[in-house]
């Protein structure tokens, strides 16, 4: 893996003996040239770190070259519109905060088994495919106003606050004429939602399960 100096961004590839030292150097040089940033292999570390992606890195570039090293504590990118790579952060137990306010789509198991993930901010979602499996510490979830994803599963995220659950309903678009949407929150979370918000969900064409 290679770190960009100064901005704490880790770009990595599968190590486990599959890359020779010469290949690691070549990889580092490729990243350095691609993003025009200083970097050093001397900064490789297993300590938790804040992964902050600069705004000039577009979504295609991110999805093609970024692989987390499993030690991310914070993941932030203001301009990332989609995570299309399955299992991107799977099993990253150091991850606590995700801030991707422009993100409209997440694919399968993006944050699966991120058991210490506590807070996530997303954009106006149009597609989401079970990204939060076993995110048991997730409390604060913010989605963008006008979200239209047809299905949203949070059934293994029992720590969600009532404010987050109500905010989810508030920020969904009216799905009545769009085929409806199903938000699966599980029995524990369902009990946190007031009757007023359950009625609001029904009026918006949302099915709470």
PDB file of N, CA, C and O in Angstrom, residues 53-109:
ATOM      1  N   UNK A  53     -10.262  11.717   0.856  1.00  0.00           N
ATOM      2  CA  UNK A  53     -10.026  11.740  -0.580  1.00  0.00           C
ATOM      3  C   UNK A  53     -10.222  13.169  -1.083  1.00  0.00           C
ATOM      4  O   UNK A  53     -11.278  13.767  -0.852  1.00  0.00           O
ATOM      5  N   UNK A  54      -9.237  13.740  -1.770  1.00  0.00           N
ATOM      6  CA  UNK A  54      -9.384  15.120  -2.264  1.00  0.00           C
ATOM      7  C   UNK A  54     -10.465  15.233  -3.334  1.00  0.00           C
ATOM      8  O   UNK A  54     -10.750  14.285  -4.062  1.00  0.00           O
ATOM      9  N   UNK A  55     -11.056  16.401  -3.436  1.00  0.00           N
ATOM     10  CA  UNK A  55     -12.200  16.605  -4.309  1.00  0.00           C
ATOM     11  C   UNK A  55     -11.886  16.390  -5.784  1.00  0.00           C
ATOM     12  O   UNK A  55     -12.792  16.093  -6.572  1.00  0.00           O
ATOM     13  N   UNK A  56     -10.617  16.539  -6.174  1.00  0.00           N
ATOM     14  CA  UNK A  56     -10.317  16.435  -7.602  1.00  0.00           C
ATOM     15  C   UNK A  56     -10.274  14.990  -8.099  1.00  0.00           C
ATOM     16  O   UNK A  56     -10.213  14.749  -9.300  1.00  0.00           O
ATOM     17  N   UNK A  57     -10.315  14.015  -7.202  1.00  0.00           N
ATOM     18  CA  UNK A  57     -10.332  12.615  -7.635  1.00  0.00           C
ATOM     19  C   UNK A  57     -11.775  12.229  -7.936  1.00  0.00           C
ATOM     20  O   UNK A  57     -12.634  12.241  -7.060  1.00  0.00           O
ATOM     21  N   UNK A  58     -12.045  11.895  -9.200  1.00  0.00           N
ATOM     22  CA  UNK A  58     -13.426  11.618  -9.583  1.00  0.00           C
ATOM     23  C   UNK A  58     -13.829  10.190  -9.226  1.00  0.00           C
ATOM     24  O   UNK A  58     -13.009   9.359  -8.842  1.00  0.00           O
ATOM     25  N   UNK A  59     -15.113   9.922  -9.379  1.00  0.00           N
ATOM     26  CA  UNK A  59     -15.677   8.638  -8.947  1.00  0.00           C
ATOM     27  C   UNK A  59     -15.073   7.464  -9.710  1.00  0.00           C
ATOM     28  O   UNK A  59     -14.757   6.422  -9.126  1.00  0.00           O
ATOM     29  N   UNK A  60     -14.909   7.596 -11.029  1.00  0.00           N
ATOM     30  CA  UNK A  60     -14.352   6.501 -11.828  1.00  0.00           C
ATOM     31  C   UNK A  60     -12.944   6.163 -11.372  1.00  0.00           C
ATOM     32  O   UNK A  60     -12.579   4.992 -11.232  1.00  0.00           O
ATOM     33  N   UNK A  61     -12.139   7.183 -11.149  1.00  0.00           N
ATOM     34  CA  UNK A  61     -10.763   6.960 -10.699  1.00  0.00           C
ATOM     35  C   UNK A  61     -10.755   6.283  -9.343  1.00  0.00           C
ATOM     36  O   UNK A  61     -10.021   5.313  -9.111  1.00  0.00           O
ATOM     37  N   UNK A  62     -11.583   6.772  -8.437  1.00  0.00           N
ATOM     38  CA  UNK A  62     -11.655   6.179  -7.102  1.00  0.00           C
ATOM     39  C   UNK A  62     -12.010   4.703  -7.180  1.00  0.00           C
ATOM     40  O   UNK A  62     -11.339   3.849  -6.577  1.00  0.00           O
ATOM     41  N   UNK A  63     -13.057   4.363  -7.912  1.00  0.00           N
ATOM     42  CA  UNK A  63     -13.530   2.977  -7.964  1.00  0.00           C
ATOM     43  C   UNK A  63     -12.544   2.063  -8.680  1.00  0.00           C
ATOM     44  O   UNK A  63     -12.518   0.859  -8.432  1.00  0.00           O
ATOM     45  N   UNK A  64     -11.710   2.635  -9.540  1.00  0.00           N
ATOM     46  CA  UNK A  64     -10.742   1.821 -10.285  1.00  0.00           C
ATOM     47  C   UNK A  64      -9.449   1.572  -9.521  1.00  0.00           C
ATOM     48  O   UNK A  64      -8.801   0.547  -9.740  1.00  0.00           O
ATOM     49  N   UNK A  65      -9.058   2.502  -8.642  1.00  0.00           N
ATOM     50  CA  UNK A  65      -7.723   2.352  -8.045  1.00  0.00           C
ATOM     51  C   UNK A  65      -7.704   2.268  -6.528  1.00  0.00           C
ATOM     52  O   UNK A  65      -6.689   1.890  -5.954  1.00  0.00           O
ATOM     53  N   UNK A  66      -8.788   2.615  -5.865  1.00  0.00           N
ATOM     54  CA  UNK A  66      -8.729   2.644  -4.408  1.00  0.00           C
ATOM     55  C   UNK A  66      -9.136   1.311  -3.798  1.00  0.00           C
ATOM     56  O   UNK A  66     -10.182   0.756  -4.133  1.00  0.00           O
ATOM     57  N   UNK A  67      -8.319   0.832  -2.892  1.00  0.00           N
ATOM     58  CA  UNK A  67      -8.666  -0.310  -2.046  1.00  0.00           C
ATOM     59  C   UNK A  67      -8.255   0.039  -0.626  1.00  0.00           C
ATOM     60  O   UNK A  67      -7.109   0.426  -0.394  1.00  0.00           O
ATOM     61  N   UNK A  68      -9.155  -0.023   0.335  1.00  0.00           N
ATOM     62  CA  UNK A  68      -8.774   0.304   1.711  1.00  0.00           C
ATOM     63  C   UNK A  68      -7.805  -0.733   2.263  1.00  0.00           C
ATOM     64  O   UNK A  68      -7.783  -1.880   1.813  1.00  0.00           O
ATOM     65  N   UNK A  69      -7.004  -0.301   3.232  1.00  0.00           N
ATOM     66  CA  UNK A  69      -6.063  -1.253   3.832  1.00  0.00           C
ATOM     67  C   UNK A  69      -6.621  -1.876   5.105  1.00  0.00           C
ATOM     68  O   UNK A  69      -5.948  -2.652   5.770  1.00  0.00           O
ATOM     69  N   UNK A  70      -7.876  -1.516   5.446  1.00  0.00           N
ATOM     70  CA  UNK A  70      -8.503  -2.135   6.606  1.00  0.00           C
ATOM     71  C   UNK A  70      -8.240  -1.438   7.916  1.00  0.00           C
ATOM     72  O   UNK A  70      -8.658  -1.916   8.971  1.00  0.00           O
ATOM     73  N   UNK A  71      -7.538  -0.287   7.875  1.00  0.00           N
ATOM     74  CA  UNK A  71      -7.232   0.454   9.097  1.00  0.00           C
ATOM     75  C   UNK A  71      -7.845   1.853   9.094  1.00  0.00           C
ATOM     76  O   UNK A  71      -7.464   2.698   9.897  1.00  0.00           O
ATOM     77  N   UNK A  72      -8.802   2.086   8.206  1.00  0.00           N
ATOM     78  CA  UNK A  72      -9.435   3.387   8.133  1.00  0.00           C
ATOM     79  C   UNK A  72     -10.278   3.641   9.387  1.00  0.00           C
ATOM     80  O   UNK A  72     -11.017   2.771   9.825  1.00  0.00           O
ATOM     81  N   UNK A  73     -10.163   4.848   9.929  1.00  0.00           N
ATOM     82  CA  UNK A  73     -10.999   5.263  11.052  1.00  0.00           C
ATOM     83  C   UNK A  73     -12.103   6.192  10.565  1.00  0.00           C
ATOM     84  O   UNK A  73     -13.250   6.090  10.978  1.00  0.00           O
ATOM     85  N   UNK A  74     -11.733   7.090   9.675  1.00  0.00           N
ATOM     86  CA  UNK A  74     -12.671   8.004   9.031  1.00  0.00           C
ATOM     87  C   UNK A  74     -12.493   7.898   7.526  1.00  0.00           C
ATOM     88  O   UNK A  74     -11.365   7.813   7.040  1.00  0.00           O
ATOM     89  N   UNK A  75     -13.604   7.875   6.809  1.00  0.00           N
ATOM     90  CA  UNK A  75     -13.551   7.919   5.345  1.00  0.00           C
ATOM     91  C   UNK A  75     -14.394   9.095   4.892  1.00  0.00           C
ATOM     92  O   UNK A  75     -15.577   9.178   5.201  1.00  0.00           O
ATOM     93  N   UNK A  76     -13.758  10.008   4.160  1.00  0.00           N
ATOM     94  CA  UNK A  76     -14.448  11.225   3.752  1.00  0.00           C
ATOM     95  C   UNK A  76     -14.106  11.585   2.320  1.00  0.00           C
ATOM     96  O   UNK A  76     -12.947  11.564   1.919  1.00  0.00           O
ATOM     97  N   UNK A  77     -15.135  11.897   1.546  1.00  0.00           N
ATOM     98  CA  UNK A  77     -14.947  12.433   0.201  1.00  0.00           C
ATOM     99  C   UNK A  77     -16.174  13.267  -0.152  1.00  0.00           C
ATOM    100  O   UNK A  77     -17.291  12.760  -0.163  1.00  0.00           O
ATOM    101  N   UNK A  78     -15.962  14.530  -0.436  1.00  0.00           N
ATOM    102  CA  UNK A  78     -17.075  15.437  -0.711  1.00  0.00           C
ATOM    103  C   UNK A  78     -17.717  15.209  -2.075  1.00  0.00           C
ATOM    104  O   UNK A  78     -18.886  15.555  -2.280  1.00  0.00           O
ATOM    105  N   UNK A  79     -16.967  14.648  -3.016  1.00  0.00           N
ATOM    106  CA  UNK A  79     -17.428  14.606  -4.401  1.00  0.00           C
ATOM    107  C   UNK A  79     -17.721  13.203  -4.925  1.00  0.00           C
ATOM    108  O   UNK A  79     -18.197  13.067  -6.049  1.00  0.00           O
ATOM    109  N   UNK A  80     -17.459  12.174  -4.156  1.00  0.00           N
ATOM    110  CA  UNK A  80     -17.699  10.801  -4.597  1.00  0.00           C
ATOM    111  C   UNK A  80     -19.193  10.566  -4.792  1.00  0.00           C
ATOM    112  O   UNK A  80     -19.985  10.743  -3.866  1.00  0.00           O
ATOM    113  N   UNK A  81     -19.594  10.157  -6.003  1.00  0.00           N
ATOM    114  CA  UNK A  81     -21.021   9.993  -6.295  1.00  0.00           C
ATOM    115  C   UNK A  81     -21.495   8.545  -6.222  1.00  0.00           C
ATOM    116  O   UNK A  81     -22.700   8.292  -6.202  1.00  0.00           O
ATOM    117  N   UNK A  82     -20.572   7.601  -6.161  1.00  0.00           N
ATOM    118  CA  UNK A  82     -20.981   6.194  -6.158  1.00  0.00           C
ATOM    119  C   UNK A  82     -19.839   5.322  -5.670  1.00  0.00           C
ATOM    120  O   UNK A  82     -18.666   5.608  -5.933  1.00  0.00           O
ATOM    121  N   UNK A  83     -20.167   4.255  -4.953  1.00  0.00           N
ATOM    122  CA  UNK A  83     -19.202   3.187  -4.693  1.00  0.00           C
ATOM    123  C   UNK A  83     -19.749   1.950  -5.380  1.00  0.00           C
ATOM    124  O   UNK A  83     -20.730   1.353  -4.936  1.00  0.00           O
ATOM    125  N   UNK A  84     -19.128   1.597  -6.493  1.00  0.00           N
ATOM    126  CA  UNK A  84     -19.630   0.518  -7.337  1.00  0.00           C
ATOM    127  C   UNK A  84     -18.867  -0.786  -7.150  1.00  0.00           C
ATOM    128  O   UNK A  84     -19.185  -1.789  -7.794  1.00  0.00           O
ATOM    129  N   UNK A  85     -17.877  -0.788  -6.270  1.00  0.00           N
ATOM    130  CA  UNK A  85     -17.065  -1.982  -6.018  1.00  0.00           C
ATOM    131  C   UNK A  85     -17.621  -2.704  -4.791  1.00  0.00           C
ATOM    132  O   UNK A  85     -17.666  -2.139  -3.696  1.00  0.00           O
ATOM    133  N   UNK A  86     -18.059  -3.933  -4.971  1.00  0.00           N
ATOM    134  CA  UNK A  86     -18.614  -4.708  -3.860  1.00  0.00           C
ATOM    135  C   UNK A  86     -17.557  -4.962  -2.789  1.00  0.00           C
ATOM    136  O   UNK A  86     -16.367  -5.066  -3.082  1.00  0.00           O
ATOM    137  N   UNK A  87     -18.010  -5.044  -1.534  1.00  0.00           N
ATOM    138  CA  UNK A  87     -17.137  -5.404  -0.406  1.00  0.00           C
ATOM    139  C   UNK A  87     -16.026  -4.387  -0.142  1.00  0.00           C
ATOM    140  O   UNK A  87     -15.002  -4.739   0.438  1.00  0.00           O
ATOM    141  N   UNK A  88     -16.221  -3.144  -0.525  1.00  0.00           N
ATOM    142  CA  UNK A  88     -15.140  -2.156  -0.451  1.00  0.00           C
ATOM    143  C   UNK A  88     -14.512  -2.076   0.937  1.00  0.00           C
ATOM    144  O   UNK A  88     -13.306  -2.161   1.089  1.00  0.00           O
ATOM    145  N   UNK A  89     -15.312  -1.932   1.973  1.00  0.00           N
ATOM    146  CA  UNK A  89     -14.784  -1.788   3.330  1.00  0.00           C
ATOM    147  C   UNK A  89     -15.142  -2.984   4.218  1.00  0.00           C
ATOM    148  O   UNK A  89     -15.109  -2.861   5.442  1.00  0.00           O
ATOM    149  N   UNK A  90     -15.461  -4.109   3.627  1.00  0.00           N
ATOM    150  CA  UNK A  90     -15.942  -5.251   4.392  1.00  0.00           C
ATOM    151  C   UNK A  90     -14.945  -5.633   5.501  1.00  0.00           C
ATOM    152  O   UNK A  90     -13.739  -5.737   5.268  1.00  0.00           O
ATOM    153  N   UNK A  91     -15.459  -5.775   6.713  1.00  0.00           N
ATOM    154  CA  UNK A  91     -14.612  -6.214   7.828  1.00  0.00           C
ATOM    155  C   UNK A  91     -13.686  -5.160   8.385  1.00  0.00           C
ATOM    156  O   UNK A  91     -12.807  -5.487   9.190  1.00  0.00           O
ATOM    157  N   UNK A  92     -13.873  -3.895   8.006  1.00  0.00           N
ATOM    158  CA  UNK A  92     -12.998  -2.830   8.511  1.00  0.00           C
ATOM    159  C   UNK A  92     -13.493  -2.409   9.895  1.00  0.00           C
ATOM    160  O   UNK A  92     -14.323  -1.507  10.030  1.00  0.00           O
ATOM    161  N   UNK A  93     -12.971  -3.050  10.925  1.00  0.00           N
ATOM    162  CA  UNK A  93     -13.494  -2.835  12.286  1.00  0.00           C
ATOM    163  C   UNK A  93     -12.997  -1.538  12.914  1.00  0.00           C
ATOM    164  O   UNK A  93     -13.492  -1.135  13.973  1.00  0.00           O
ATOM    165  N   UNK A  94     -12.036  -0.866  12.284  1.00  0.00           N
ATOM    166  CA  UNK A  94     -11.570   0.417  12.816  1.00  0.00           C
ATOM    167  C   UNK A  94     -12.423   1.582  12.320  1.00  0.00           C
ATOM    168  O   UNK A  94     -12.372   2.676  12.876  1.00  0.00           O
ATOM    169  N   UNK A  95     -13.225   1.346  11.278  1.00  0.00           N
ATOM    170  CA  UNK A  95     -13.991   2.419  10.661  1.00  0.00           C
ATOM    171  C   UNK A  95     -15.119   2.893  11.580  1.00  0.00           C
ATOM    172  O   UNK A  95     -15.951   2.105  12.014  1.00  0.00           O
ATOM    173  N   UNK A  96     -15.147   4.200  11.864  1.00  0.00           N
ATOM    174  CA  UNK A  96     -16.155   4.772  12.756  1.00  0.00           C
ATOM    175  C   UNK A  96     -17.046   5.802  12.070  1.00  0.00           C
ATOM    176  O   UNK A  96     -18.217   5.925  12.418  1.00  0.00           O
ATOM    177  N   UNK A  97     -16.491   6.545  11.123  1.00  0.00           N
ATOM    178  CA  UNK A  97     -17.232   7.653  10.506  1.00  0.00           C
ATOM    179  C   UNK A  97     -17.058   7.641   9.001  1.00  0.00           C
ATOM    180  O   UNK A  97     -15.936   7.507   8.502  1.00  0.00           O
ATOM    181  N   UNK A  98     -18.174   7.776   8.278  1.00  0.00           N
ATOM    182  CA  UNK A  98     -18.151   7.881   6.823  1.00  0.00           C
ATOM    183  C   UNK A  98     -18.906   9.138   6.429  1.00  0.00           C
ATOM    184  O   UNK A  98     -20.052   9.351   6.860  1.00  0.00           O
ATOM    185  N   UNK A  99     -18.269   9.976   5.616  1.00  0.00           N
ATOM    186  CA  UNK A  99     -18.896  11.224   5.162  1.00  0.00           C
ATOM    187  C   UNK A  99     -18.743  11.326   3.652  1.00  0.00           C
ATOM    188  O   UNK A  99     -17.690  11.681   3.145  1.00  0.00           O
ATOM    189  N   UNK A 100     -19.802  10.952   2.933  1.00  0.00           N
ATOM    190  CA  UNK A 100     -19.802  11.003   1.473  1.00  0.00           C
ATOM    191  C   UNK A 100     -21.133  11.620   1.010  1.00  0.00           C
ATOM    192  O   UNK A 100     -22.001  10.927   0.493  1.00  0.00           O
ATOM    193  N   UNK A 101     -21.295  12.928   1.199  1.00  0.00           N
ATOM    194  CA  UNK A 101     -22.590  13.587   1.031  1.00  0.00           C
ATOM    195  C   UNK A 101     -23.080  13.705  -0.405  1.00  0.00           C
ATOM    196  O   UNK A 101     -24.237  14.090  -0.629  1.00  0.00           O
ATOM    197  N   UNK A 102     -22.222  13.372  -1.375  1.00  0.00           N
ATOM    198  CA  UNK A 102     -22.652  13.406  -2.780  1.00  0.00           C
ATOM    199  C   UNK A 102     -22.964  12.012  -3.308  1.00  0.00           C
ATOM    200  O   UNK A 102     -23.371  11.860  -4.465  1.00  0.00           O
ATOM    201  N   UNK A 103     -22.787  11.003  -2.484  1.00  0.00           N
ATOM    202  CA  UNK A 103     -22.928   9.611  -2.934  1.00  0.00           C
ATOM    203  C   UNK A 103     -24.402   9.243  -3.104  1.00  0.00           C
ATOM    204  O   UNK A 103     -25.192   9.332  -2.166  1.00  0.00           O
ATOM    205  N   UNK A 104     -24.751   8.785  -4.303  1.00  0.00           N
ATOM    206  CA  UNK A 104     -26.138   8.431  -4.616  1.00  0.00           C
ATOM    207  C   UNK A 104     -26.360   6.930  -4.756  1.00  0.00           C
ATOM    208  O   UNK A 104     -27.504   6.492  -4.881  1.00  0.00           O
ATOM    209  N   UNK A 105     -25.281   6.138  -4.743  1.00  0.00           N
ATOM    210  CA  UNK A 105     -25.436   4.693  -4.944  1.00  0.00           C
ATOM    211  C   UNK A 105     -24.348   3.921  -4.205  1.00  0.00           C
ATOM    212  O   UNK A 105     -23.168   4.279  -4.252  1.00  0.00           O
ATOM    213  N   UNK A 106     -24.768   2.856  -3.525  1.00  0.00           N
ATOM    214  CA  UNK A 106     -23.840   1.939  -2.861  1.00  0.00           C
ATOM    215  C   UNK A 106     -24.172   0.525  -3.305  1.00  0.00           C
ATOM    216  O   UNK A 106     -25.341   0.161  -3.417  1.00  0.00           O
ATOM    217  N   UNK A 107     -23.147  -0.269  -3.532  1.00  0.00           N
ATOM    218  CA  UNK A 107     -23.376  -1.632  -3.983  1.00  0.00           C
ATOM    219  C   UNK A 107     -23.294  -2.619  -2.819  1.00  0.00           C
ATOM    220  O   UNK A 107     -23.177  -2.236  -1.656  1.00  0.00           O
ATOM    221  N   UNK A 108     -23.317  -3.883  -3.152  1.00  0.00           N
ATOM    222  CA  UNK A 108     -23.421  -4.952  -2.160  1.00  0.00           C
ATOM    223  C   UNK A 108     -22.277  -4.944  -1.143  1.00  0.00           C
ATOM    224  O   UNK A 108     -21.116  -4.879  -1.491  1.00  0.00           O
ATOM    225  N   UNK A 109     -22.681  -5.005   0.128  1.00  0.00           N
ATOM    226  CA  UNK A 109     -21.761  -5.203   1.245  1.00  0.00           C
ATOM    227  C   UNK A 109     -20.649  -4.159   1.320  1.00  0.00           C
ATOM    228  O   UNK A 109     -19.542  -4.457   1.756  1.00  0.00           O
TER     229      UNK A 109
END
